[in-house]
Amino acid sequence: MAISEWIQALQDVAWPGFLQPHVEVLLLWITWAVDYIDLDYLEYLLWLLLPFFILFIFPIFLVLFIYGCVIFVHIYGHRHQIREAYHTSYWEGARVAIASFWDGVGNVWHGYELKGIENVPDEGSALFIYYHGCLPLDVYYLISKLVIHKNRSLHCVGDKFIFKIPGWRPLCKLFSITAGTVEECTEELKEGNLLCIAPGGVREALFSDPNVYDILWGKRLGFAKVIIGSKTPVIPMFTENCRESFRTPEWGRSFFRWIYEKTKIPLCPIYGGFPVKMITHLGKPIYFDFDTVTPEEVRKTVKREIRSMIKEHQRLPGSVWQGIAQRWSAPSKKKTDEPEQAELLQRNGAGTTSPTSDSEDVVVLRRERSGIDDDDAEIDELGGI
């Protein structure tokens, strides 16, 4: 039998000492499967059920092909912009082509909408400060909209770990994603660019509670120093249902956060891909008296504005099913008062601070439960996508 000959050939190989025990165990398992599993019966079941597999799988592939055509048509609708961009620069052409693809994905899968694009200047700098969803799909969609409709590139501050992922560096360079310092970001804004920062970064992405959309900025002041140093207006940003498309499981959240706080390694599992409705809201630009304002006052003002946008636009507690239903019907806003939100926070192991108050830390995990201390080293950190 071919399988027996193959097993014998593997046994005859001179494996390294550290691999030999593992190979022997693997071969024992394979031998057991060959001896005790009726392969002929499995082949019979395969042929018996093949029509049913074809019956159910083929329609799925057909739908995927149709959606692929929809995305292609969407990209083709921007062919003139793509052609003009390639005449300007090959890299600019690639940027517009990729932006058209993501714009199509957003329209098809999330019914994506952008409200408040009139608040984005046609020229000059602006700093977008946004609440970080589990995955920053809304940022990808926003970048695409600005490239296509404003002909402007949105520079982004990314968490340091994304630059260590193999193959991502060229894409980050193409779309101006950097792990910039306060000084570098200040210089980018002084040059007249658009820049976006999520002060919560990976911590907010992985560990914010979808029931209350709590803001987890900690002691970070880096973005506030960028605002003051560059004298740039701030555009607050929030995307409805940004925590419903992808989520992190509730079980083990405290443990995974403890690992992240100690090692800065994002080892929390993610699940989802749900086709919820996503609407990005861009607020009116916020201006400060840059000569007298302090970083703490800037952080407090911007956090209050984003919290207000969450309270206005997001149905709480968050729900995947309601997010999907919103694709076909207007959302039925449920007024969630402060006591109810505080109760949700307590249930999930968070502090007693009201999520709609103006305190510096909206939600802080109980130290006695998590063993997490405030990190003074984070004061100058910016966060990122």
mmCIF file of C-alpha atoms in Angstrom:
data_model
loop_
_atom_site.group_PDB
_atom_site.id
_atom_site.type_symbol
_atom_site.label_atom_id
_atom_site.label_comp_id
_atom_site.label_asym_id
_atom_site.label_seq_id
_atom_site.Cartn_x
_atom_site.Cartn_y
_atom_site.Cartn_z
ATOM 1 C CA MET A 1 0.000 0.000 0.000
ATOM 2 C CA ALA A 2 1.315 3.442 -0.926
ATOM 3 C CA ILE A 3 0.678 4.895 2.531
ATOM 4 C CA SER A 4 2.572 2.067 4.265
ATOM 5 C CA GLU A 5 5.537 2.552 1.954
ATOM 6 C CA TRP A 6 5.477 6.271 2.670
ATOM 7 C CA ILE A 7 5.437 5.641 6.449
ATOM 8 C CA GLN A 8 8.338 3.187 6.121
ATOM 9 C CA ALA A 9 10.306 5.743 4.104
ATOM 10 C CA LEU A 10 9.805 8.348 6.838
ATOM 11 C CA GLN A 11 10.947 5.866 9.480
ATOM 12 C CA ASP A 12 14.139 5.199 7.547
ATOM 13 C CA VAL A 13 15.069 8.886 7.408
ATOM 14 C CA ALA A 14 17.853 9.927 9.813
ATOM 15 C CA TRP A 15 16.063 12.704 11.685
ATOM 16 C CA PRO A 16 17.925 15.105 14.006
ATOM 17 C CA GLY A 17 17.869 14.017 17.620
ATOM 18 C CA PHE A 18 15.537 16.782 18.798
ATOM 19 C CA LEU A 19 12.998 15.886 16.064
ATOM 20 C CA GLN A 20 13.137 12.073 16.318
ATOM 21 C CA PRO A 21 10.647 11.673 19.243
ATOM 22 C CA HIS A 22 8.120 13.983 17.607
ATOM 23 C CA VAL A 23 8.379 12.189 14.254
ATOM 24 C CA GLU A 24 7.872 8.814 15.954
ATOM 25 C CA VAL A 25 4.711 10.041 17.693
ATOM 26 C CA LEU A 26 3.389 11.480 14.429
ATOM 27 C CA LEU A 27 4.034 8.212 12.578
ATOM 28 C CA LEU A 28 2.283 6.251 15.341
ATOM 29 C CA TRP A 29 -0.798 8.435 14.898
ATOM 30 C CA ILE A 30 -0.729 7.992 11.118
ATOM 31 C CA THR A 31 -0.290 4.209 11.483
ATOM 32 C CA TRP A 32 -3.248 4.065 13.882
ATOM 33 C CA ALA A 33 -5.406 6.056 11.460
ATOM 34 C CA VAL A 34 -4.519 3.759 8.568
ATOM 35 C CA ASP A 35 -5.192 0.607 10.614
ATOM 36 C CA TYR A 36 -8.433 1.601 12.344
ATOM 37 C CA ILE A 37 -10.123 4.073 9.994
ATOM 38 C CA ASP A 38 -11.920 2.628 7.027
ATOM 39 C CA LEU A 39 -10.598 4.802 4.192
ATOM 40 C CA ASP A 40 -12.818 3.041 1.661
ATOM 41 C CA TYR A 41 -15.878 3.966 3.725
ATOM 42 C CA LEU A 42 -14.724 7.576 3.899
ATOM 43 C CA GLU A 43 -14.290 7.605 0.135
ATOM 44 C CA TYR A 44 -17.819 6.191 -0.207
ATOM 45 C CA LEU A 45 -19.219 8.971 2.046
ATOM 46 C CA LEU A 46 -17.325 11.595 0.046
ATOM 47 C CA TRP A 47 -18.890 10.468 -3.229
ATOM 48 C CA LEU A 48 -22.291 10.101 -1.563
ATOM 49 C CA LEU A 49 -22.279 13.624 -0.123
ATOM 50 C CA LEU A 50 -20.466 15.330 -2.997
ATOM 51 C CA PRO A 51 -23.717 16.513 -4.655
ATOM 52 C CA PHE A 52 -24.784 18.151 -1.389
ATOM 53 C CA PHE A 53 -21.404 19.879 -1.014
ATOM 54 C CA ILE A 54 -21.705 21.192 -4.568
ATOM 55 C CA LEU A 55 -25.306 22.210 -3.921
ATOM 56 C CA PHE A 56 -24.401 24.432 -0.951
ATOM 57 C CA ILE A 57 -20.830 25.506 -1.736
ATOM 58 C CA PHE A 58 -21.372 26.542 -5.342
ATOM 59 C CA PRO A 59 -23.939 29.261 -4.462
ATOM 60 C CA ILE A 60 -21.484 30.669 -1.917
ATOM 61 C CA PHE A 61 -18.729 30.914 -4.531
ATOM 62 C CA LEU A 62 -21.237 32.404 -6.954
ATOM 63 C CA VAL A 63 -22.129 35.162 -4.480
ATOM 64 C CA LEU A 64 -18.421 35.833 -3.871
ATOM 65 C CA PHE A 65 -17.815 36.134 -7.627
ATOM 66 C CA ILE A 66 -20.748 38.541 -7.938
ATOM 67 C CA TYR A 67 -19.412 40.714 -5.122
ATOM 68 C CA GLY A 68 -16.000 40.607 -6.775
ATOM 69 C CA CYS A 69 -17.631 41.970 -9.934
ATOM 70 C CA VAL A 70 -19.363 44.676 -7.877
ATOM 71 C CA ILE A 71 -16.030 45.788 -6.433
ATOM 72 C CA PHE A 72 -14.430 45.713 -9.895
ATOM 73 C CA VAL A 73 -17.236 47.906 -11.282
ATOM 74 C CA HIS A 74 -16.732 50.290 -8.374
ATOM 75 C CA ILE A 75 -13.012 50.520 -9.127
ATOM 76 C CA TYR A 76 -13.720 50.915 -12.845
ATOM 77 C CA GLY A 77 -15.923 53.897 -12.007
ATOM 78 C CA HIS A 78 -12.753 55.646 -10.785
ATOM 79 C CA ARG A 79 -10.709 54.706 -13.864
ATOM 80 C CA HIS A 80 -10.190 58.335 -14.953
ATOM 81 C CA GLN A 81 -8.740 59.274 -11.557
ATOM 82 C CA ILE A 82 -6.521 56.174 -11.608
ATOM 83 C CA ARG A 83 -5.308 56.993 -15.147
ATOM 84 C CA GLU A 84 -4.538 60.602 -14.194
ATOM 85 C CA ALA A 85 -2.736 59.450 -11.078
ATOM 86 C CA TYR A 86 -0.526 57.068 -13.074
ATOM 87 C CA HIS A 87 0.361 59.968 -15.410
ATOM 88 C CA THR A 88 1.496 61.893 -12.331
ATOM 89 C CA SER A 89 3.420 59.083 -10.661
ATOM 90 C CA TYR A 90 3.390 55.300 -10.638
ATOM 91 C CA TRP A 91 3.198 55.388 -6.838
ATOM 92 C CA GLU A 92 0.316 57.844 -6.943
ATOM 93 C CA GLY A 93 -1.456 55.551 -9.403
ATOM 94 C CA ALA A 94 -0.959 52.595 -7.071
ATOM 95 C CA ARG A 95 -2.312 54.652 -4.168
ATOM 96 C CA VAL A 96 -5.474 55.616 -6.045
ATOM 97 C CA ALA A 97 -6.000 52.051 -7.317
ATOM 98 C CA ILE A 98 -5.704 50.577 -3.810
ATOM 99 C CA ALA A 99 -7.937 53.339 -2.416
ATOM 100 C CA SER A 100 -10.580 52.523 -5.046
ATOM 101 C CA PHE A 101 -10.452 48.854 -4.032
ATOM 102 C CA TRP A 102 -10.935 49.617 -0.327
ATOM 103 C CA ASP A 103 -13.666 52.122 -1.128
ATOM 104 C CA GLY A 104 -15.475 49.336 -2.985
ATOM 105 C CA VAL A 105 -14.994 46.896 -0.092
ATOM 106 C CA GLY A 106 -16.383 49.469 2.350
ATOM 107 C CA ASN A 107 -19.432 50.127 0.188
ATOM 108 C CA VAL A 108 -20.195 46.443 -0.382
ATOM 109 C CA TRP A 109 -19.432 44.911 2.996
ATOM 110 C CA HIS A 110 -20.237 47.687 5.463
ATOM 111 C CA GLY A 111 -22.424 50.129 3.511
ATOM 112 C CA TYR A 112 -19.776 52.653 4.557
ATOM 113 C CA GLU A 113 -20.677 56.339 4.751
ATOM 114 C CA LEU A 114 -18.606 59.400 5.594
ATOM 115 C CA LYS A 115 -20.391 62.344 7.185
ATOM 116 C CA GLY A 116 -18.677 65.669 7.756
ATOM 117 C CA ILE A 117 -16.193 65.528 4.871
ATOM 118 C CA GLU A 118 -16.858 69.243 4.417
ATOM 119 C CA ASN A 119 -14.921 69.764 7.682
ATOM 120 C CA VAL A 120 -11.727 68.505 6.005
ATOM 121 C CA PRO A 121 -9.754 71.418 4.534
ATOM 122 C CA ASP A 122 -8.864 71.323 0.842
ATOM 123 C CA GLU A 123 -5.462 72.757 1.740
ATOM 124 C CA GLY A 124 -3.427 73.024 4.889
ATOM 125 C CA SER A 125 -3.019 70.784 7.896
ATOM 126 C CA ALA A 126 -5.488 69.143 10.249
ATOM 127 C CA LEU A 127 -5.117 66.469 12.905
ATOM 128 C CA PHE A 128 -7.754 63.718 13.134
ATOM 129 C CA ILE A 129 -8.148 62.265 16.627
ATOM 130 C CA TYR A 130 -10.308 59.148 16.663
ATOM 131 C CA TYR A 131 -11.640 56.334 18.792
ATOM 132 C CA HIS A 132 -9.891 53.078 17.872
ATOM 133 C CA GLY A 133 -12.096 50.138 16.867
ATOM 134 C CA CYS A 134 -10.921 46.554 17.215
ATOM 135 C CA LEU A 135 -9.425 46.767 13.688
ATOM 136 C CA PRO A 136 -9.016 50.180 12.010
ATOM 137 C CA LEU A 137 -11.172 49.402 8.964
ATOM 138 C CA ASP A 138 -12.806 52.808 9.284
ATOM 139 C CA VAL A 139 -9.392 54.458 8.866
ATOM 140 C CA TYR A 140 -8.762 52.462 5.679
ATOM 141 C CA TYR A 141 -12.126 53.580 4.333
ATOM 142 C CA LEU A 142 -11.520 57.201 5.370
ATOM 143 C CA ILE A 143 -8.114 57.236 3.656
ATOM 144 C CA SER A 144 -9.780 55.925 0.494
ATOM 145 C CA LYS A 145 -12.525 58.568 0.571
ATOM 146 C CA LEU A 146 -10.029 61.398 1.038
ATOM 147 C CA VAL A 147 -7.784 60.124 -1.780
ATOM 148 C CA ILE A 148 -10.730 59.777 -4.194
ATOM 149 C CA HIS A 149 -12.917 62.739 -3.265
ATOM 150 C CA LYS A 150 -10.426 65.241 -1.820
ATOM 151 C CA ASN A 151 -7.259 64.193 -3.650
ATOM 152 C CA ARG A 152 -5.500 64.350 -0.296
ATOM 153 C CA SER A 153 -3.383 61.762 1.478
ATOM 154 C CA LEU A 154 -4.048 61.110 5.154
ATOM 155 C CA HIS A 155 -0.851 60.369 7.054
ATOM 156 C CA CYS A 156 -1.222 57.990 10.001
ATOM 157 C CA VAL A 157 0.653 57.188 13.185
ATOM 158 C CA GLY A 158 0.855 53.408 13.550
ATOM 159 C CA ASP A 159 1.788 51.270 16.511
ATOM 160 C CA LYS A 160 5.386 50.103 16.373
ATOM 161 C CA PHE A 161 4.531 46.422 16.097
ATOM 162 C CA ILE A 162 2.898 46.765 12.629
ATOM 163 C CA PHE A 163 6.270 47.700 11.118
ATOM 164 C CA LYS A 164 7.641 44.339 12.273
ATOM 165 C CA ILE A 165 5.038 42.350 10.291
ATOM 166 C CA PRO A 166 6.737 40.864 7.201
ATOM 167 C CA GLY A 167 5.754 42.577 3.952
ATOM 168 C CA TRP A 168 3.875 45.505 5.478
ATOM 169 C CA ARG A 169 6.625 48.109 5.361
ATOM 170 C CA PRO A 170 6.212 49.046 1.624
ATOM 171 C CA LEU A 171 2.444 49.494 2.088
ATOM 172 C CA CYS A 172 3.022 51.621 5.186
ATOM 173 C CA LYS A 173 5.451 53.766 3.208
ATOM 174 C CA LEU A 174 3.016 54.133 0.293
ATOM 175 C CA PHE A 175 0.237 55.414 2.570
ATOM 176 C CA SER A 176 2.523 57.462 4.835
ATOM 177 C CA ILE A 177 2.049 55.366 7.976
ATOM 178 C CA THR A 178 4.795 56.044 10.496
ATOM 179 C CA ALA A 179 5.598 55.362 14.139
ATOM 180 C CA GLY A 180 6.533 59.036 14.403
ATOM 181 C CA THR A 181 7.732 60.880 17.480
ATOM 182 C CA VAL A 182 6.100 64.057 18.749
ATOM 183 C CA GLU A 183 8.705 66.113 16.879
ATOM 184 C CA GLU A 184 8.225 64.243 13.577
ATOM 185 C CA CYS A 185 4.428 64.519 13.715
ATOM 186 C CA THR A 186 4.657 68.202 14.543
ATOM 187 C CA GLU A 187 6.885 68.726 11.509
ATOM 188 C CA GLU A 188 4.495 66.798 9.238
ATOM 189 C CA LEU A 189 1.610 69.042 10.250
ATOM 190 C CA LYS A 190 3.709 72.185 9.807
ATOM 191 C CA GLU A 191 4.310 71.025 6.228
ATOM 192 C CA GLY A 192 0.551 71.183 5.620
ATOM 193 C CA ASN A 193 -0.319 67.462 5.739
ATOM 194 C CA LEU A 194 -3.355 65.702 7.165
ATOM 195 C CA LEU A 195 -2.515 63.382 10.056
ATOM 196 C CA CYS A 196 -4.581 60.964 12.143
ATOM 197 C CA ILE A 197 -3.800 59.598 15.609
ATOM 198 C CA ALA A 198 -5.677 57.214 17.896
ATOM 199 C CA PRO A 199 -4.341 58.046 21.378
ATOM 200 C CA GLY A 200 -5.765 54.759 22.711
ATOM 201 C CA GLY A 201 -3.682 52.707 20.274
ATOM 202 C CA VAL A 202 -3.572 48.937 20.617
ATOM 203 C CA ARG A 203 -4.813 49.047 24.226
ATOM 204 C CA GLU A 204 -8.058 50.718 23.206
ATOM 205 C CA ALA A 205 -8.391 48.510 20.113
ATOM 206 C CA LEU A 206 -8.173 45.228 22.005
ATOM 207 C CA PHE A 207 -9.521 45.977 25.463
ATOM 208 C CA SER A 208 -12.190 48.672 25.155
ATOM 209 C CA ASP A 209 -15.605 47.318 26.154
ATOM 210 C CA PRO A 210 -18.103 47.127 23.219
ATOM 211 C CA ASN A 211 -20.941 47.607 25.695
ATOM 212 C CA VAL A 212 -19.863 51.162 26.526
ATOM 213 C CA TYR A 213 -17.134 52.086 23.985
ATOM 214 C CA ASP A 214 -14.873 53.285 26.800
ATOM 215 C CA ILE A 215 -11.950 55.540 25.923
ATOM 216 C CA LEU A 216 -8.593 54.138 27.085
ATOM 217 C CA TRP A 217 -6.033 56.889 26.657
ATOM 218 C CA GLY A 218 -4.318 56.518 30.016
ATOM 219 C CA LYS A 219 -1.800 59.285 30.659
ATOM 220 C CA ARG A 220 -0.852 59.823 27.020
ATOM 221 C CA LEU A 221 -0.185 63.453 26.149
ATOM 222 C CA GLY A 222 1.917 63.050 23.006
ATOM 223 C CA PHE A 223 -0.922 63.951 20.643
ATOM 224 C CA ALA A 224 -1.751 67.041 22.711
ATOM 225 C CA LYS A 225 1.856 68.216 22.476
ATOM 226 C CA VAL A 226 1.684 67.719 18.696
ATOM 227 C CA ILE A 227 -1.437 69.890 18.535
ATOM 228 C CA ILE A 228 0.164 72.695 20.537
ATOM 229 C CA GLY A 229 3.519 72.469 18.773
ATOM 230 C CA SER A 230 2.030 72.549 15.276
ATOM 231 C CA LYS A 231 -0.822 74.995 16.080
ATOM 232 C CA THR A 232 -3.138 72.731 14.084
ATOM 233 C CA PRO A 233 -6.933 72.429 14.341
ATOM 234 C CA VAL A 234 -8.279 69.087 15.567
ATOM 235 C CA ILE A 235 -11.010 67.140 13.773
ATOM 236 C CA PRO A 236 -12.615 64.655 16.208
ATOM 237 C CA MET A 237 -13.687 61.407 14.588
ATOM 238 C CA PHE A 238 -15.887 58.476 15.557
ATOM 239 C CA THR A 239 -17.251 55.565 13.504
ATOM 240 C CA GLU A 240 -20.545 53.915 14.383
ATOM 241 C CA ASN A 241 -20.292 50.164 15.057
ATOM 242 C CA CYS A 242 -16.507 50.168 14.766
ATOM 243 C CA ARG A 243 -16.406 47.622 17.620
ATOM 244 C CA GLU A 244 -19.087 45.395 16.109
ATOM 245 C CA SER A 245 -17.374 44.371 12.853
ATOM 246 C CA PHE A 246 -14.518 42.697 14.740
ATOM 247 C CA ARG A 247 -14.415 41.891 18.427
ATOM 248 C CA THR A 248 -12.209 40.372 21.096
ATOM 249 C CA PRO A 249 -13.697 37.649 23.339
ATOM 250 C CA GLU A 250 -14.779 38.623 26.835
ATOM 251 C CA TRP A 251 -13.177 35.546 28.384
ATOM 252 C CA GLY A 252 -9.570 36.113 29.362
ATOM 253 C CA ARG A 253 -9.655 39.822 28.532
ATOM 254 C CA SER A 254 -8.042 40.785 31.854
ATOM 255 C CA PHE A 255 -5.332 38.141 31.389
ATOM 256 C CA PHE A 256 -4.517 39.237 27.844
ATOM 257 C CA ARG A 257 -4.431 42.843 28.946
ATOM 258 C CA TRP A 258 -2.039 41.957 31.748
ATOM 259 C CA ILE A 259 0.249 40.343 29.154
ATOM 260 C CA TYR A 260 0.029 43.417 26.932
ATOM 261 C CA GLU A 261 0.804 45.849 29.763
ATOM 262 C CA LYS A 262 3.862 43.812 30.755
ATOM 263 C CA THR A 263 5.236 43.004 27.289
ATOM 264 C CA LYS A 264 3.445 45.354 24.824
ATOM 265 C CA ILE A 265 2.718 42.261 22.688
ATOM 266 C CA PRO A 266 -0.901 42.199 21.386
ATOM 267 C CA LEU A 267 -1.676 38.528 22.038
ATOM 268 C CA CYS A 268 -5.456 38.909 22.296
ATOM 269 C CA PRO A 269 -7.512 36.786 19.823
ATOM 270 C CA ILE A 270 -9.860 38.576 17.404
ATOM 271 C CA TYR A 271 -12.977 37.252 15.702
ATOM 272 C CA GLY A 272 -15.643 38.689 13.430
ATOM 273 C CA GLY A 273 -15.814 40.255 10.000
ATOM 274 C CA PHE A 274 -19.519 40.977 10.490
ATOM 275 C CA PRO A 275 -21.137 43.160 7.759
ATOM 276 C CA VAL A 276 -22.389 45.846 10.128
ATOM 277 C CA LYS A 277 -23.255 49.368 8.997
ATOM 278 C CA MET A 278 -20.310 51.733 9.472
ATOM 279 C CA ILE A 279 -20.684 55.520 9.405
ATOM 280 C CA THR A 280 -17.714 57.761 10.140
ATOM 281 C CA HIS A 281 -18.598 61.119 11.688
ATOM 282 C CA LEU A 282 -16.114 63.980 11.400
ATOM 283 C CA GLY A 283 -16.764 66.775 13.870
ATOM 284 C CA LYS A 284 -16.219 70.481 13.458
ATOM 285 C CA PRO A 285 -12.564 71.553 13.752
ATOM 286 C CA ILE A 286 -11.501 72.435 17.300
ATOM 287 C CA TYR A 287 -9.187 75.425 17.763
ATOM 288 C CA PHE A 288 -7.201 76.291 20.868
ATOM 289 C CA ASP A 289 -5.377 79.297 22.248
ATOM 290 C CA PHE A 290 -2.046 77.644 21.511
ATOM 291 C CA ASP A 291 -0.014 80.192 23.466
ATOM 292 C CA THR A 292 -1.705 79.498 26.802
ATOM 293 C CA VAL A 293 -3.355 76.061 26.624
ATOM 294 C CA THR A 294 -1.718 73.104 28.384
ATOM 295 C CA PRO A 295 -1.472 69.513 27.039
ATOM 296 C CA GLU A 296 -3.778 68.320 29.822
ATOM 297 C CA GLU A 297 -6.455 70.835 28.802
ATOM 298 C CA VAL A 298 -6.164 69.799 25.153
ATOM 299 C CA ARG A 299 -6.537 66.117 26.050
ATOM 300 C CA LYS A 300 -9.550 66.828 28.262
ATOM 301 C CA THR A 301 -11.292 68.894 25.571
ATOM 302 C CA VAL A 302 -10.707 66.413 22.747
ATOM 303 C CA LYS A 303 -11.688 63.430 24.910
ATOM 304 C CA ARG A 304 -14.905 65.180 25.934
ATOM 305 C CA GLU A 305 -15.764 65.851 22.290
ATOM 306 C CA ILE A 306 -15.164 62.258 21.183
ATOM 307 C CA ARG A 307 -17.121 60.936 24.160
ATOM 308 C CA SER A 308 -19.970 63.233 23.153
ATOM 309 C CA MET A 309 -19.876 61.841 19.595
ATOM 310 C CA ILE A 310 -20.021 58.285 20.928
ATOM 311 C CA LYS A 311 -23.000 59.164 23.097
ATOM 312 C CA GLU A 312 -24.765 60.868 20.165
ATOM 313 C CA HIS A 313 -24.137 58.381 17.358
ATOM 314 C CA GLN A 314 -23.577 54.948 18.912
ATOM 315 C CA ARG A 315 -26.361 52.743 20.202
ATOM 316 C CA LEU A 316 -25.276 51.351 23.575
ATOM 317 C CA PRO A 317 -24.715 48.642 24.546
ATOM 318 C CA GLY A 318 -23.158 47.658 21.240
ATOM 319 C CA SER A 319 -24.809 44.849 19.288
ATOM 320 C CA VAL A 320 -23.617 42.969 16.203
ATOM 321 C CA TRP A 321 -27.159 42.031 15.143
ATOM 322 C CA GLN A 322 -28.429 45.586 15.428
ATOM 323 C CA GLY A 323 -25.381 46.806 13.535
ATOM 324 C CA ILE A 324 -26.232 44.437 10.681
ATOM 325 C CA ALA A 325 -29.927 45.426 10.769
ATOM 326 C CA GLN A 326 -28.855 49.064 10.472
ATOM 327 C CA ARG A 327 -27.792 48.304 6.896
ATOM 328 C CA TRP A 328 -31.489 48.283 5.934
ATOM 329 C CA SER A 329 -33.154 50.428 8.584
ATOM 330 C CA ALA A 330 -32.407 53.569 10.557
ATOM 331 C CA PRO A 331 -30.921 52.830 13.995
ATOM 332 C CA SER A 332 -33.316 52.965 16.917
ATOM 333 C CA LYS A 333 -31.330 54.989 19.406
ATOM 334 C CA LYS A 334 -31.524 53.657 22.922
ATOM 335 C CA LYS A 335 -30.758 56.208 25.582
ATOM 336 C CA THR A 336 -28.287 54.564 27.949
ATOM 337 C CA ASP A 337 -28.014 56.650 31.082
ATOM 338 C CA GLU A 338 -24.911 56.980 33.223
ATOM 339 C CA PRO A 339 -25.989 54.558 36.006
ATOM 340 C CA GLU A 340 -26.642 51.824 33.424
ATOM 341 C CA GLN A 341 -23.273 52.393 31.750
ATOM 342 C CA ALA A 342 -21.548 52.392 35.140
ATOM 343 C CA GLU A 343 -23.246 49.072 35.930
ATOM 344 C CA LEU A 344 -21.947 47.632 32.623
ATOM 345 C CA LEU A 345 -18.452 48.790 33.496
ATOM 346 C CA GLN A 346 -18.634 47.210 36.947
ATOM 347 C CA ARG A 347 -19.873 43.937 35.425
ATOM 348 C CA ASN A 348 -16.813 43.872 33.136
ATOM 349 C CA GLY A 349 -14.315 44.557 35.910
ATOM 350 C CA ALA A 350 -13.849 48.297 35.308
ATOM 351 C CA GLY A 351 -13.753 51.226 37.650
ATOM 352 C CA THR A 352 -16.618 53.270 39.003
ATOM 353 C CA THR A 353 -15.921 56.420 37.010
ATOM 354 C CA SER A 354 -18.867 57.470 34.868
ATOM 355 C CA PRO A 355 -18.191 57.024 31.151
ATOM 356 C CA THR A 356 -19.761 60.385 30.391
ATOM 357 C CA SER A 357 -17.906 62.412 32.998
ATOM 358 C CA ASP A 358 -14.955 64.689 32.287
ATOM 359 C CA SER A 359 -12.452 62.767 34.398
ATOM 360 C CA GLU A 360 -9.027 62.062 32.954
ATOM 361 C CA ASP A 361 -9.441 58.298 32.925
ATOM 362 C CA VAL A 362 -12.886 57.158 31.832
ATOM 363 C CA VAL A 363 -12.339 53.505 32.626
ATOM 364 C CA VAL A 364 -9.424 52.086 34.587
ATOM 365 C CA LEU A 365 -9.299 48.383 35.378
ATOM 366 C CA ARG A 366 -9.223 47.735 39.074
ATOM 367 C CA ARG A 367 -5.607 47.440 40.113
ATOM 368 C CA GLU A 368 -6.340 44.808 42.694
ATOM 369 C CA ARG A 369 -7.871 42.592 39.963
ATOM 370 C CA SER A 370 -5.517 43.243 37.055
ATOM 371 C CA GLY A 371 -2.224 44.199 38.650
ATOM 372 C CA ILE A 372 -1.882 47.011 36.081
ATOM 373 C CA ASP A 373 -0.287 50.286 37.152
ATOM 374 C CA ASP A 374 -0.313 53.599 35.354
ATOM 375 C CA ASP A 375 2.795 53.895 33.200
ATOM 376 C CA ASP A 376 4.476 57.291 33.379
ATOM 377 C CA ALA A 377 6.650 56.283 30.412
ATOM 378 C CA GLU A 378 3.547 56.524 28.200
ATOM 379 C CA ILE A 379 3.060 60.259 28.680
ATOM 380 C CA ASP A 380 4.826 61.144 25.425
ATOM 381 C CA GLU A 381 3.426 58.210 23.434
ATOM 382 C CA LEU A 382 1.073 58.969 20.552
ATOM 383 C CA GLY A 383 -0.905 55.739 20.146
ATOM 384 C CA GLY A 384 -1.680 54.689 16.594
ATOM 385 C CA ILE A 385 -3.664 52.498 14.241
#
